[in-house]
Coordinates of C-alpha atoms and ligand atoms in Angstrom, one line a residue:
M882 CA 12.2 -17.7 -9.8
T883 CA 10.0 -20.7 -9.9
A884 CA 6.8 -20.7 -7.9
V885 CA 6.2 -24.0 -6.2
P886 CA 2.6 -25.1 -5.5
S887 CA 2.3 -26.4 -2.0
L888 CA 1.2 -30.0 -1.3
A889 CA -1.9 -28.6 0.3
A890 CA -2.7 -26.8 -3.0
T891 CA -1.9 -29.8 -5.1
V892 CA -4.0 -32.2 -3.0
N893 CA -6.9 -29.7 -2.8
Q894 CA -6.9 -29.5 -6.6
R895 CA -6.9 -33.3 -7.0
V896 CA -9.8 -33.7 -4.6
A897 CA -11.7 -30.9 -6.4
D898 CA -11.1 -32.7 -9.7
A899 CA -12.2 -36.0 -8.2
L900 CA -15.3 -34.3 -6.9
S901 CA -16.3 -32.8 -10.2
A902 CA -15.7 -36.2 -11.9
A903 CA -17.9 -38.0 -9.3
L904 CA -20.5 -35.3 -9.2
P905 CA -20.6 -33.1 -12.3
E906 CA -23.6 -31.3 -11.0
A907 CA -21.7 -30.1 -8.0
G908 CA -19.8 -27.5 -10.1
A909 CA -16.6 -26.1 -8.7
A910 CA -16.9 -26.9 -5.1
D911 CA -14.1 -26.3 -2.7
P912 CA -13.0 -29.5 -0.7
L913 CA -11.8 -27.2 2.1
L914 CA -8.6 -28.9 2.8
R915 CA -7.0 -28.4 6.3
R916 CA -3.9 -29.7 8.0
S917 CA -5.0 -32.4 10.5
D918 CA -3.5 -34.5 13.3
R919 CA -5.2 -37.7 12.2
A920 CA -3.7 -37.7 8.8
D921 CA -1.7 -35.0 7.0
F922 CA -4.8 -33.3 5.7
Q923 CA -8.5 -33.4 6.1
A924 CA -11.1 -32.3 3.6
N925 CA -14.3 -31.0 5.3
G926 CA -16.1 -29.6 2.3
L927 CA -18.1 -32.7 1.4
L928 CA -20.4 -32.4 4.4
A929 CA -21.9 -29.0 3.3
L930 CA -22.0 -30.1 -0.3
A931 CA -23.9 -33.3 0.4
K932 CA -26.3 -31.3 2.5
K933 CA -26.8 -28.9 -0.4
L934 CA -27.4 -31.8 -2.9
K935 CA -29.5 -33.7 -0.3
G936 CA -27.2 -36.7 -0.5
N937 CA -25.5 -38.9 2.0
P938 CA -22.1 -37.3 2.9
R939 CA -20.3 -40.7 3.5
E940 CA -21.5 -42.0 0.2
L941 CA -20.4 -38.8 -1.6
A942 CA -17.0 -39.2 0.2
S943 CA -16.6 -42.8 -1.0
Q944 CA -17.4 -41.7 -4.6
V945 CA -14.8 -39.1 -4.4
V946 CA -12.3 -41.6 -3.1
G947 CA -13.2 -43.9 -6.0
Q948 CA -12.1 -41.2 -8.4
L949 CA -8.8 -40.6 -6.7
A950 CA -6.2 -43.1 -7.7
A951 CA -3.4 -43.3 -5.1
G952 CA -0.3 -42.2 -6.8
D953 CA 2.9 -40.2 -6.4
V954 CA 1.4 -37.6 -4.2
I955 CA -1.5 -39.1 -2.3
K956 CA -0.5 -42.2 -0.4
E957 CA -3.6 -42.9 1.5
I958 CA -7.2 -41.6 1.5
E959 CA -10.0 -42.7 3.7
V960 CA -13.5 -41.7 4.6
S961 CA -13.9 -40.9 8.3
G962 CA -16.6 -39.7 10.7
P963 CA -19.7 -38.3 9.1
G964 CA -18.0 -37.7 5.7
F965 CA -14.6 -36.3 6.1
L966 CA -11.7 -37.4 3.9
N967 CA -8.4 -38.1 5.7
I968 CA -5.5 -37.8 3.4
T969 CA -1.9 -38.8 3.8
V970 CA 0.7 -37.7 1.3
S971 CA 3.8 -39.7 0.4
D972 CA 7.2 -39.0 2.0
E973 CA 8.6 -38.8 -1.5
A974 CA 6.1 -36.0 -2.5
I975 CA 7.1 -34.0 0.6
V976 CA 10.9 -34.2 -0.1
R977 CA 10.4 -33.5 -3.8
T978 CA 8.3 -30.4 -3.1
L979 CA 10.8 -29.1 -0.6
A980 CA 13.7 -29.7 -3.0
A981 CA 11.9 -27.5 -5.5
R982 CA 11.5 -24.8 -2.8
A983 CA 15.2 -25.0 -1.9
A984 CA 16.1 -24.6 -5.6
D985 CA 14.4 -21.2 -5.7
D986 CA 15.7 -18.1 -3.8
R987 CA 12.2 -17.0 -3.0
L988 CA 11.6 -20.5 -1.5
G989 CA 9.1 -21.1 -4.2
V990 CA 6.8 -18.4 -3.0
P991 CA 4.7 -17.0 -5.9
Y992 CA 4.1 -13.3 -6.6
A993 CA 0.6 -12.0 -6.1
E994 CA -1.5 -12.3 -9.2
N995 CA -2.7 -8.7 -9.4
P996 CA -0.3 -6.5 -7.5
G997 CA -1.2 -2.9 -6.9
T998 CA 0.3 0.1 -5.3
T999 CA -0.1 0.5 -1.6
V1000 CA 0.7 3.7 0.1
I1001 CA 1.5 2.9 3.7
D1002 CA 1.3 5.6 6.4
Y1003 CA 3.4 4.5 9.4
A1004 CA 6.2 5.6 11.8
Q1005 CA 4.8 9.1 12.3
P1006 CA 6.2 10.8 15.4
N1007 CA 5.6 14.4 16.2
V1008 CA 8.2 17.2 15.9
A1009 CA 9.6 18.6 19.2
K1010 CA 8.0 15.7 21.1
E1011 CA 9.5 12.6 22.6
M1012 CA 8.6 9.2 21.0
H1013 CA 6.6 6.8 23.1
V1014 CA 5.5 3.2 22.9
G1015 CA 2.6 4.1 20.6
H1016 CA 5.1 5.3 18.0
L1017 CA 6.9 2.0 18.5
R1018 CA 3.8 0.0 17.4
S1019 CA 3.2 2.0 14.3
A1020 CA 6.8 1.8 13.2
V1021 CA 7.2 -1.9 13.9
I1022 CA 3.9 -3.1 12.4
G1023 CA 4.3 -0.7 9.5
A1024 CA 7.8 -1.8 8.6
A1025 CA 6.8 -5.5 8.7
M1026 CA 3.8 -4.8 6.4
V1027 CA 6.1 -2.9 4.0
E1028 CA 8.4 -6.0 3.8
I1029 CA 5.6 -8.5 3.6
L1030 CA 3.8 -6.6 0.8
E1031 CA 6.9 -5.9 -1.2
F1032 CA 7.8 -9.6 -1.0
T1033 CA 4.4 -10.5 -2.6
G1034 CA 5.2 -8.1 -5.5
E1035 CA 3.1 -5.2 -4.4
K1036 CA 4.5 -1.7 -5.2
V1037 CA 4.8 0.0 -1.8
V1038 CA 5.2 3.8 -1.2
R1039 CA 6.1 4.7 2.4
R1040 CA 4.8 7.8 4.0
H1041 CA 5.8 9.1 7.4
H1042 CA 3.1 11.5 8.2
I1043 CA 5.0 13.3 11.0
G1044 CA 3.3 15.9 13.1
D1045 CA 5.2 19.0 12.0
W1046 CA 2.6 21.7 11.8
G1047 CA 0.3 23.5 14.3
T1048 CA -0.2 26.5 16.5
Q1049 CA 2.3 25.2 19.1
F1050 CA 5.1 26.3 16.7
G1051 CA 4.3 29.9 17.3
M1052 CA 5.3 29.6 20.9
L1053 CA 8.4 27.6 20.2
I1054 CA 9.6 29.8 17.4
Q1055 CA 9.0 33.0 19.3
Y1056 CA 10.9 31.6 22.3
L1057 CA 13.8 30.6 20.0
I1058 CA 13.9 34.1 18.6
E1059 CA 14.2 35.5 22.1
H1060 CA 16.7 32.8 23.2
P1061 CA 18.7 32.1 20.0
H1062 CA 21.2 29.5 21.4
E1063 CA 18.8 27.0 22.8
L1064 CA 19.1 24.6 19.9
D1065 CA 22.9 24.7 19.6
H1066 CA 24.9 21.5 19.9
K1067 CA 27.8 21.2 22.2
S1068 CA 29.9 18.9 20.1
D1069 CA 29.9 18.4 16.4
D1070 CA 31.6 15.0 16.4
A1071 CA 29.1 13.2 18.6
S1072 CA 27.8 9.7 17.6
A1073 CA 24.3 9.6 16.0
E1074 CA 23.0 8.2 19.3
D1075 CA 24.4 11.1 21.4
S1076 CA 23.3 13.7 18.9
G1077 CA 19.9 12.3 19.0
E1078 CA 19.8 12.4 22.7
E1079 CA 21.1 15.9 22.8
A1080 CA 18.6 17.1 20.2
M1081 CA 15.7 15.7 22.2
S1082 CA 16.9 17.2 25.4
N1083 CA 17.3 20.6 23.8
L1084 CA 13.9 20.3 22.4
N1085 CA 12.4 19.2 25.7
R1086 CA 14.0 22.0 27.6
L1087 CA 12.9 24.6 25.0
Y1088 CA 9.4 23.2 25.0
K1089 CA 9.1 23.4 28.8
A1090 CA 10.6 26.9 29.0
S1091 CA 8.4 28.3 26.3
R1092 CA 5.3 26.7 27.7
A1093 CA 6.0 28.2 31.1
L1094 CA 6.5 31.6 29.6
F1095 CA 3.4 31.2 27.5
D1096 CA 1.3 30.4 30.5
S1097 CA 2.7 33.1 32.8
D1098 CA 3.5 36.1 30.5
E1099 CA 0.6 37.7 28.6
E1100 CA 2.9 39.7 26.4
F1101 CA 4.8 36.7 25.3
K1102 CA 1.6 34.9 24.6
E1103 CA 0.5 37.7 22.3
R1104 CA 3.9 37.6 20.5
A1105 CA 3.6 33.8 20.1
R1106 CA 0.1 34.2 18.6
R1107 CA 1.4 36.8 16.1
R1108 CA 4.2 34.3 15.3
V1109 CA 1.6 31.7 14.3
V1110 CA 0.1 34.2 11.8
D1111 CA 3.6 34.8 10.4
L1112 CA 4.2 31.1 10.1
Q1113 CA 0.9 30.5 8.3
A1114 CA 1.6 33.4 6.0
G1115 CA 4.9 31.9 5.0
D1116 CA 7.1 34.5 6.4
E1117 CA 10.7 33.5 5.5
Q1118 CA 12.5 34.0 8.8
T1119 CA 9.7 32.3 10.7
L1120 CA 9.7 29.3 8.3
A1121 CA 13.5 29.1 8.6
L1122 CA 13.2 28.7 12.4
W1123 CA 10.4 26.2 12.0
Q1124 CA 12.6 24.2 9.8
R1125 CA 15.3 24.2 12.5
F1126 CA 12.8 22.5 14.8
V1127 CA 11.9 19.9 12.2
D1128 CA 15.6 19.2 11.4
E1129 CA 16.5 19.0 15.1
S1130 CA 13.6 16.5 15.6
K1131 CA 14.7 14.4 12.6
V1132 CA 18.2 14.0 14.2
Y1133 CA 16.4 12.6 17.1
F1134 CA 13.9 10.4 15.2
Y1135 CA 16.6 8.9 13.1
S1136 CA 18.7 8.0 16.1
V1137 CA 15.6 6.2 17.5
F1138 CA 14.9 4.4 14.2
N1139 CA 18.5 3.5 14.0
K1140 CA 18.3 2.0 17.4
L1141 CA 15.2 0.1 16.2
D1142 CA 17.3 -1.2 13.4
M1143 CA 14.9 0.3 10.9
D1144 CA 15.5 1.9 7.6
I1145 CA 13.6 5.2 7.3
R1146 CA 14.4 7.3 4.3
D1147 CA 14.3 11.1 4.2
A1148 CA 12.4 11.2 1.0
D1149 CA 9.5 9.2 2.5
V1150 CA 9.1 11.7 5.4
V1151 CA 6.2 13.8 4.2
G1152 CA 4.7 15.4 7.3
E1153 CA 1.5 17.3 7.8
S1154 CA 3.2 20.5 6.5
G1155 CA 3.8 18.7 3.1
Y1156 CA 0.1 19.2 2.3
N1157 CA -0.1 23.0 3.2
A1158 CA -0.4 24.0 -0.4
M1159 CA -3.5 21.8 -0.9
L1160 CA -5.5 22.7 2.1
E1161 CA -7.4 25.6 0.7
E1162 CA -8.4 23.8 -2.4
T1163 CA -9.4 20.7 -0.4
C1164 CA -11.8 22.9 1.5
R1165 CA -13.1 24.7 -1.5
L1166 CA -13.9 21.4 -3.3
L1167 CA -15.7 20.0 -0.3
E1168 CA -17.8 23.1 0.1
E1169 CA -18.6 23.5 -3.6
S1170 CA -19.7 19.9 -3.9
G1171 CA -21.8 20.3 -0.8
V1172 CA -20.0 17.5 1.0
A1173 CA -19.0 20.0 3.7
V1174 CA -21.2 22.7 5.1
R1175 CA -20.7 25.8 7.3
S1176 CA -21.8 25.3 10.8
D1177 CA -21.2 27.9 13.5
G1178 CA -18.6 29.4 11.3
A1179 CA -16.7 26.1 10.9
L1180 CA -16.6 23.9 7.7
C1181 CA -18.0 20.6 8.7
V1182 CA -18.9 17.2 7.3
F1183 CA -21.8 15.4 9.0
F1184 CA -22.6 11.7 9.3
D1185 CA -25.9 10.0 10.2
D1186 CA -24.3 7.5 12.4
V1187 CA -21.7 9.6 14.2
K1188 CA -23.2 11.2 17.3
G1189 CA -21.9 12.6 20.6
P1190 CA -23.2 11.5 24.0
D1191 CA -25.8 14.2 23.9
G1192 CA -27.3 12.7 20.7
N1193 CA -26.2 15.6 18.5
P1194 CA -24.2 14.7 15.4
T1195 CA -20.4 15.0 15.8
P1196 CA -19.0 16.5 12.6
L1197 CA -15.6 16.2 11.0
I1198 CA -14.2 19.7 11.2
V1199 CA -12.3 20.5 8.1
K1200 CA -11.7 24.2 8.8
K1201 CA -12.1 25.8 12.2
S1202 CA -14.2 28.9 12.7
N1203 CA -11.0 30.9 13.3
G1204 CA -9.9 29.9 9.8
G1205 CA -7.3 27.3 11.0
Y1206 CA -7.0 24.0 9.3
G1207 CA -6.8 20.9 11.4
Y1208 CA -5.8 17.3 11.2
A1209 CA -8.7 16.4 9.0
A1210 CA -7.9 18.9 6.3
T1211 CA -4.4 17.5 6.1
D1212 CA -5.5 13.9 6.0
L1213 CA -8.0 14.6 3.2
S1214 CA -5.4 16.4 1.2
A1215 CA -3.1 13.5 1.7
V1216 CA -5.7 11.1 0.4
R1217 CA -6.0 13.2 -2.8
D1218 CA -2.2 13.3 -3.2
R1219 CA -1.8 9.6 -2.6
V1220 CA -4.5 8.5 -5.0
Q1221 CA -4.1 11.1 -7.7
G1222 CA -0.4 11.8 -7.4
L1223 CA 1.0 8.5 -6.3
G1224 CA -1.5 6.2 -8.0
A1225 CA -2.4 4.3 -4.9
S1226 CA -4.8 1.4 -5.2
T1227 CA -4.7 0.9 -1.5
L1228 CA -4.2 3.4 1.3
L1229 CA -3.0 1.7 4.5
Y1230 CA -2.8 3.6 7.8
V1231 CA -0.9 2.0 10.7
V1232 CA -2.4 4.2 13.4
D1233 CA -3.6 3.7 17.0
A1234 CA -7.2 2.4 17.3
R1235 CA -8.1 5.5 19.3
Q1236 CA -8.0 7.4 16.0
S1237 CA -10.5 5.0 14.3
L1238 CA -13.4 7.5 14.3
H1239 CA -11.2 10.1 12.7
F1240 CA -10.2 7.7 9.8
K1241 CA -13.8 6.4 9.4
M1242 CA -14.9 10.0 8.9
V1243 CA -12.0 10.9 6.6
F1244 CA -12.5 7.9 4.4
E1245 CA -16.2 8.5 4.2
T1246 CA -15.7 12.2 3.3
A1247 CA -13.2 11.3 0.6
R1248 CA -15.6 8.8 -0.9
R1249 CA -18.4 11.4 -1.0
A1250 CA -16.0 13.8 -2.6
G1251 CA -15.1 11.3 -5.2
W1252 CA -11.4 11.2 -4.2
L1253 CA -11.6 7.5 -3.1
G1254 CA -13.2 5.6 -6.0
E1255 CA -14.5 2.1 -5.8
D1256 CA -11.2 0.8 -7.1
V1257 CA -9.3 2.2 -4.2
A1258 CA -9.3 0.6 -0.8
A1259 CA -8.7 2.6 2.4
V1260 CA -7.8 0.6 5.5
Q1261 CA -6.7 1.6 9.0
L1262 CA -4.5 -1.1 10.4
A1263 CA -5.6 -0.1 13.9
F1264 CA -3.5 -1.2 16.8
G1265 CA -4.3 -1.5 20.5
T1266 CA -2.6 0.1 23.5
V1267 CA 0.7 -1.0 25.1
L1268 CA 0.0 -1.8 28.7
G1269 CA 2.2 -1.9 31.7
K1270 CA 2.5 -5.1 33.9
D1271 CA -0.5 -3.8 35.9
G1272 CA -2.7 -4.0 32.8
K1273 CA -3.1 -0.2 32.6
P1274 CA -1.7 2.0 29.8
F1275 CA 2.0 2.0 30.1
K1276 CA 3.3 4.9 32.3
T1277 CA 6.2 5.6 34.6
R1278 CA 5.7 5.5 38.3
E1279 CA 5.2 9.3 38.2
G1280 CA 2.5 8.9 35.7
E1281 CA 4.4 10.1 32.7
T1282 CA 4.6 8.4 29.3
V1283 CA 7.6 6.1 29.1
R1284 CA 10.4 7.2 26.8
L1285 CA 10.8 4.8 24.0
V1286 CA 14.6 5.0 24.0
D1287 CA 14.7 4.0 27.7
L1288 CA 12.7 0.9 27.0
L1289 CA 14.9 -0.1 24.1
D1290 CA 18.0 0.4 26.1
E1291 CA 16.7 -1.7 28.9
A1292 CA 15.6 -4.5 26.4
V1293 CA 19.1 -4.5 25.0
D1294 CA 20.7 -4.7 28.4
R1295 CA 18.5 -7.6 29.5
A1296 CA 19.1 -9.4 26.2
T1297 CA 22.8 -8.9 26.5
A1298 CA 22.8 -10.5 29.9
V1299 CA 21.0 -13.5 28.5
V1300 CA 23.4 -13.7 25.5
R1301 CA 26.4 -13.4 27.8
E1302 CA 25.3 -16.2 30.0
K1303 CA 25.0 -18.7 27.2
G1304 CA 27.7 -17.1 25.1
E1305 CA 30.5 -17.8 27.5
N1306 CA 30.0 -21.5 26.9
I1307 CA 30.4 -21.2 23.2
G1308 CA 33.2 -18.8 23.3
L1309 CA 31.6 -15.6 21.9
T1310 CA 33.8 -12.6 21.8
E1311 CA 32.9 -9.4 23.7
Q1312 CA 32.0 -7.8 20.3
E1313 CA 29.7 -10.7 19.4
I1314 CA 28.0 -10.5 22.7
T1315 CA 27.3 -6.8 22.2
E1316 CA 26.1 -7.3 18.6
N1317 CA 23.9 -10.3 19.5
G1318 CA 22.6 -8.6 22.6
F1319 CA 21.4 -5.8 20.4
Q1320 CA 19.8 -8.1 17.8
V1321 CA 18.2 -10.2 20.5
G1322 CA 16.9 -7.2 22.5
I1323 CA 15.5 -5.2 19.6
G1324 CA 14.1 -8.4 18.1
A1325 CA 12.4 -9.2 21.4
V1326 CA 10.6 -5.9 21.5
K1327 CA 9.5 -6.1 17.8
Y1328 CA 8.4 -9.7 18.1
A1329 CA 6.3 -9.0 21.2
D1330 CA 4.6 -6.3 19.3
L1331 CA 4.1 -8.4 16.1
S1332 CA 3.1 -11.7 17.7
T1333 CA -0.3 -10.7 18.9
S1334 CA -3.0 -9.5 16.6
A1335 CA -2.4 -5.8 16.2
S1336 CA -5.9 -4.7 17.3
R1337 CA -5.3 -6.2 20.7
D1338 CA -3.7 -4.5 23.6
Y1339 CA -0.5 -6.2 25.0
K1340 CA 1.5 -6.0 28.1
F1341 CA 5.1 -4.7 27.8
D1342 CA 6.9 -7.3 29.9
L1343 CA 10.6 -7.5 29.3
D1344 CA 11.1 -10.6 31.5
Q1345 CA 8.7 -12.5 29.2
M1346 CA 10.1 -10.9 26.0
V1347 CA 13.7 -12.1 26.5
S1348 CA 12.7 -15.5 27.9
L1349 CA 14.2 -18.5 26.1
N1350 CA 11.1 -20.5 26.5
G1351 CA 7.7 -19.7 25.0
D1352 CA 6.6 -17.7 22.1
T1353 CA 9.5 -15.2 21.9
S1354 CA 11.9 -14.1 19.2
V1355 CA 14.8 -15.4 21.2
Y1356 CA 13.4 -18.9 21.0
I1357 CA 13.2 -18.6 17.2
Q1358 CA 16.7 -17.0 17.0
Y1359 CA 18.1 -20.0 19.0
A1360 CA 16.5 -22.5 16.6
Y1361 CA 18.2 -20.7 13.8
A1362 CA 21.6 -20.5 15.6
R1363 CA 21.3 -24.2 16.4
V1364 CA 21.0 -25.1 12.7
R1365 CA 24.0 -22.9 11.9
S1366 CA 26.0 -24.6 14.6
I1367 CA 25.2 -28.0 13.0
F1368 CA 26.6 -26.8 9.7
R1369 CA 29.8 -25.6 11.4
R1370 CA 30.3 -29.1 12.7
A1371 CA 29.2 -30.9 9.5
G1372 CA 32.7 -31.3 8.0
D1373 CA 32.3 -32.6 4.4
A1374 CA 28.7 -33.6 4.8
A1375 CA 26.5 -31.4 2.6
P1376 CA 22.7 -31.0 2.4
K1377 CA 21.0 -33.0 -0.4
A1378 CA 17.4 -34.1 -0.8
H1379 CA 16.8 -37.8 -1.0
P1380 CA 13.1 -38.3 -1.9
E1381 CA 13.6 -42.1 -1.8
L1382 CA 14.1 -42.1 1.9
E1383 CA 11.4 -42.9 4.4
L1384 CA 10.7 -39.9 6.8
A1385 CA 10.4 -40.0 10.6
P1386 CA 7.2 -38.4 12.0
A1387 CA 9.2 -35.3 13.2
E1388 CA 10.7 -34.9 9.7
R1389 CA 7.3 -35.2 8.1
A1390 CA 5.7 -32.6 10.5
L1391 CA 8.6 -30.2 9.9
G1392 CA 8.5 -30.7 6.1
L1393 CA 4.8 -30.2 5.8
H1394 CA 5.1 -27.0 7.8
L1395 CA 8.0 -25.7 5.7
D1396 CA 5.8 -26.2 2.7
Q1397 CA 3.2 -23.7 3.9
F1398 CA 5.4 -20.7 4.1
G1399 CA 4.0 -19.1 0.9
E1400 CA 0.4 -19.6 1.9
V1401 CA 1.0 -18.0 5.3
L1402 CA 2.7 -15.0 3.7
A1403 CA -0.2 -14.6 1.3
E1404 CA -2.6 -14.6 4.2
A1405 CA -0.5 -12.2 6.3
A1406 CA -0.3 -9.8 3.3
A1407 CA -4.0 -10.0 2.3
G1408 CA -5.3 -9.4 5.8
Y1409 CA -2.5 -7.1 7.0
E1410 CA -1.8 -9.6 9.8
P1411 CA 1.9 -9.9 10.5
H1412 CA 1.1 -12.0 13.6
K1413 CA 0.2 -14.9 11.3
L1414 CA 3.8 -14.9 10.1
A1415 CA 5.1 -14.6 13.6
A1416 CA 2.9 -17.6 14.7
Y1417 CA 4.1 -19.6 11.7
L1418 CA 7.8 -19.0 12.6
Y1419 CA 7.3 -19.8 16.2
Q1420 CA 5.7 -23.1 15.2
L1421 CA 8.5 -23.8 12.7
A1422 CA 11.1 -23.3 15.5
S1423 CA 9.1 -25.6 17.8
L1424 CA 8.8 -28.3 15.1
Y1425 CA 12.5 -28.0 14.4
T1426 CA 13.3 -28.4 18.1
T1427 CA 11.3 -31.6 18.2
F1428 CA 13.0 -32.8 15.0
Y1429 CA 16.4 -32.0 16.6
D1430 CA 15.5 -34.0 19.7
Q1431 CA 14.2 -37.0 17.8
C1432 CA 16.3 -37.2 14.7
P1433 CA 20.1 -37.1 15.0
V1434 CA 21.5 -35.2 12.1
L1435 CA 25.2 -35.7 11.7
K1436 CA 25.0 -39.1 13.5
A1437 CA 21.8 -40.3 11.6
E1438 CA 21.4 -44.0 12.0
G1439 CA 20.5 -44.5 8.3
G1440 CA 24.0 -43.6 6.9
S1441 CA 25.3 -40.8 4.8
E1442 CA 22.2 -40.4 2.6
Q1443 CA 20.1 -39.8 5.7
V1444 CA 22.7 -37.3 7.0
E1445 CA 22.4 -35.4 3.7
N1446 CA 18.6 -35.5 3.7
R1447 CA 18.5 -34.2 7.3
L1448 CA 21.0 -31.5 6.6
F1449 CA 18.7 -30.6 3.7
L1450 CA 15.8 -30.2 6.1
C1451 CA 18.0 -28.2 8.4
E1452 CA 19.1 -25.8 5.7
L1453 CA 15.6 -25.2 4.4
T1454 CA 14.5 -24.5 7.9
A1455 CA 17.3 -22.0 8.5
R1456 CA 16.5 -20.2 5.2
T1457 CA 12.8 -20.1 6.0
L1458 CA 13.4 -18.8 9.5
H1459 CA 15.9 -16.2 8.3
R1460 CA 13.6 -15.0 5.5
G1461 CA 10.6 -14.9 7.7
M1462 CA 12.3 -13.0 10.5
A1463 CA 13.8 -10.5 8.1
L1464 CA 10.3 -9.8 6.9
L1465 CA 9.4 -9.0 10.4
G1466 CA 12.4 -6.7 10.7
I1467 CA 14.2 -9.1 13.1
R1468 CA 17.8 -10.3 12.7
T1469 CA 19.0 -13.9 13.2
P1470 CA 22.5 -14.1 14.7
E1471 CA 24.7 -16.9 13.5
R1472 CA 25.9 -17.9 17.0
L1473 CA 24.0 -17.7 20.2
Ligands
LIG1172 N1 1.4 11.9 14.4 C1 0.3 11.2 14.8 C2 0.4 10.7 16.2 O1 1.4 10.8 16.8 C3 0.0 10.0 13.9 C4 -0.2 10.3 12.4 C5 -1.1 9.3 11.8 N2 -1.2 9.4 10.4 C6 -2.1 10.2 9.8 N3 -2.1 10.2 8.5 N4 -3.0 10.9 10.5 O2 -0.6 10.4 16.8

C-alpha cells in the first residue's frame, strides 16, 4: 500500500513553508487551509497570525504569495478580503493525485501513526427479552466504528456485553423446572429466521407466564427466590437451565443480527455473567483502597458533583445491602479485564445517552482505583433516542416498544417495492429484486441511524428513509449502480487517467472531493463520528450526479482520451462509494 497525501495536505504544507520563509519569527504556524467556493482552497490562518505579530494581514499575505512560486500543484494564488489566500490547484495535479489513489487498494488512505487497541462494547441485547430500536442503534453505530477503526489500523476487540444475569432468572428457571417443555422447538429443520422467531416467542410466553405466577402465587415466589440463591451459588442443574435461556436467546439474537446483515461472532459475546468470578475481588479492592465505603449496608462510591433532586449525594452502588452485585460491579470488573487482560488503550462504549451518569461514575471509580491509568481513554459514544413520527419515543399505538424485527421487515418490504418499480425497466430478475430490496431496506435503516450525529435523537420515518431524493442510502446506492451501468455499456473503452487534459468544473469538484476520503475517515475515526463519513458519501453521490448530468462519459466531446479520463473518474467514484458504504455496513447493489 502507498499512502497518498491529499492535495489539501500538500498545499497546506507549501503555504506553511512559504510562511516560515517569509516570516521566520512566526514559527510553525498553521495556514488553516479549507475548501472554498471562490477558489479550490482558502487559507485563513494569516489573519490570526498577523494579529499576534501586530502586522498587517494583507501585507503578510502578499509576502507569503511572494515566496510561493506557481508550479505543478498550485496554479493560482491571490490575496483576498482582509488577508485570506485563495488558492487554485492545477487540473494536472488533481488527476495525478487521483491516479496515485487509484493505484492503491486502500485508495491511498494512510494507516494511523500510533494505532492502539480499542475494546468496543456494542450490540448488547438482553437475554429473554425482545430487541428494540435502542439495540439497533448500538449495533449499527458500533459495527460502523469497528470497521472504521480497523481500517485506520487500530486493533479492535469486540465485546457484546449482553444482559444475561440477574434475579429475574430465578423466576424463569423455576418456571421452566415446573413446565419443562416450554422451550422446546417444534421443528428442527426450520430456517435461521424461523428458529429465531420461535425462540423469541417461546421466551416471551415463558416470561409472561412466569411473571403472572410470580405476582399471584406466594409459594412460587418463594421457590423463585430460593432459585436465585442456587443460581448465585453455582448449583449445576440451575446453571444448566440458565444456560438454556442464554442459548435460546442467542438463536434469536443471531437471527436478528443476520437480518441486519451484521457479523457477530460467538467468541465476542461476553455478557454480564462473564465477569462473575471477578465481582468479589472488585468489591474487596474498592473497599480496601477506600474508594468505596459502606453506607446503609451497601458498598458505595460517592462523587462531589453527583447529587439527587433532594441535594443528597447519589452514590454508585457496587454491592447492594442484601449482598447482590449490580450493573456497576459488572462494569467495573469488565474495565479491569479489558485493560489488564486485553491490553486496551481505549475503552469505547456504544450505549444509550440515558446511561451516561452510570458510565461517568464507573469511569471515575475505575480511575480512583487505578484501573484506568492516564494512558487509557474511556469514552461513551452516547446515542440519542429513536423517536416516532410524532416526535415522542418510538412506541406502538398500544404504547408498547416496537419490535426491531417488525421494523426491519417493513423497511425491506418498502424498499422492495421501490426496487421493483425501477427494476422492471432494467429487467431485474425476481431474485435480484428480492436481494436488492433487502440490501436497500437494511441499508436505509442503517444509514438513517448513521447519518445524524449519534448524540442526537432522530425520527424513524420509513417513507423518508427509502426515498430516492435527499440524504438517504438509496440515493447513494443509485449513484453507485449508475456508474456500474456505464461500465456495462462501455464496450472496449477502459478507464485511464489523462493528467494532460483540461477538466470541466464538475470534474474538478468531483475530483477534489474524491481526494478527501482519507482525511474524512481519519476525522470519523478520531472523534467516533460515523456521520461524517455518511455526509461525505452523500456529497460524493451528489457531486457524481452533477458530473453525470454535465459531462457525457461514453460520448465525451473530447474524443477517446476524454472518455478514458471520465471513466477513470467514474471508477474511482465507484470504488470510494463502495468502500465507504462497506465501512458503514451498507451494501451497494450492482444494478438498481
Ligand atoms: N444490556 C444493556 C441494555 O440493554 C446495555 C449494555 C451496555 N454495556 C455495558 N457495558 N453496560 O441497556
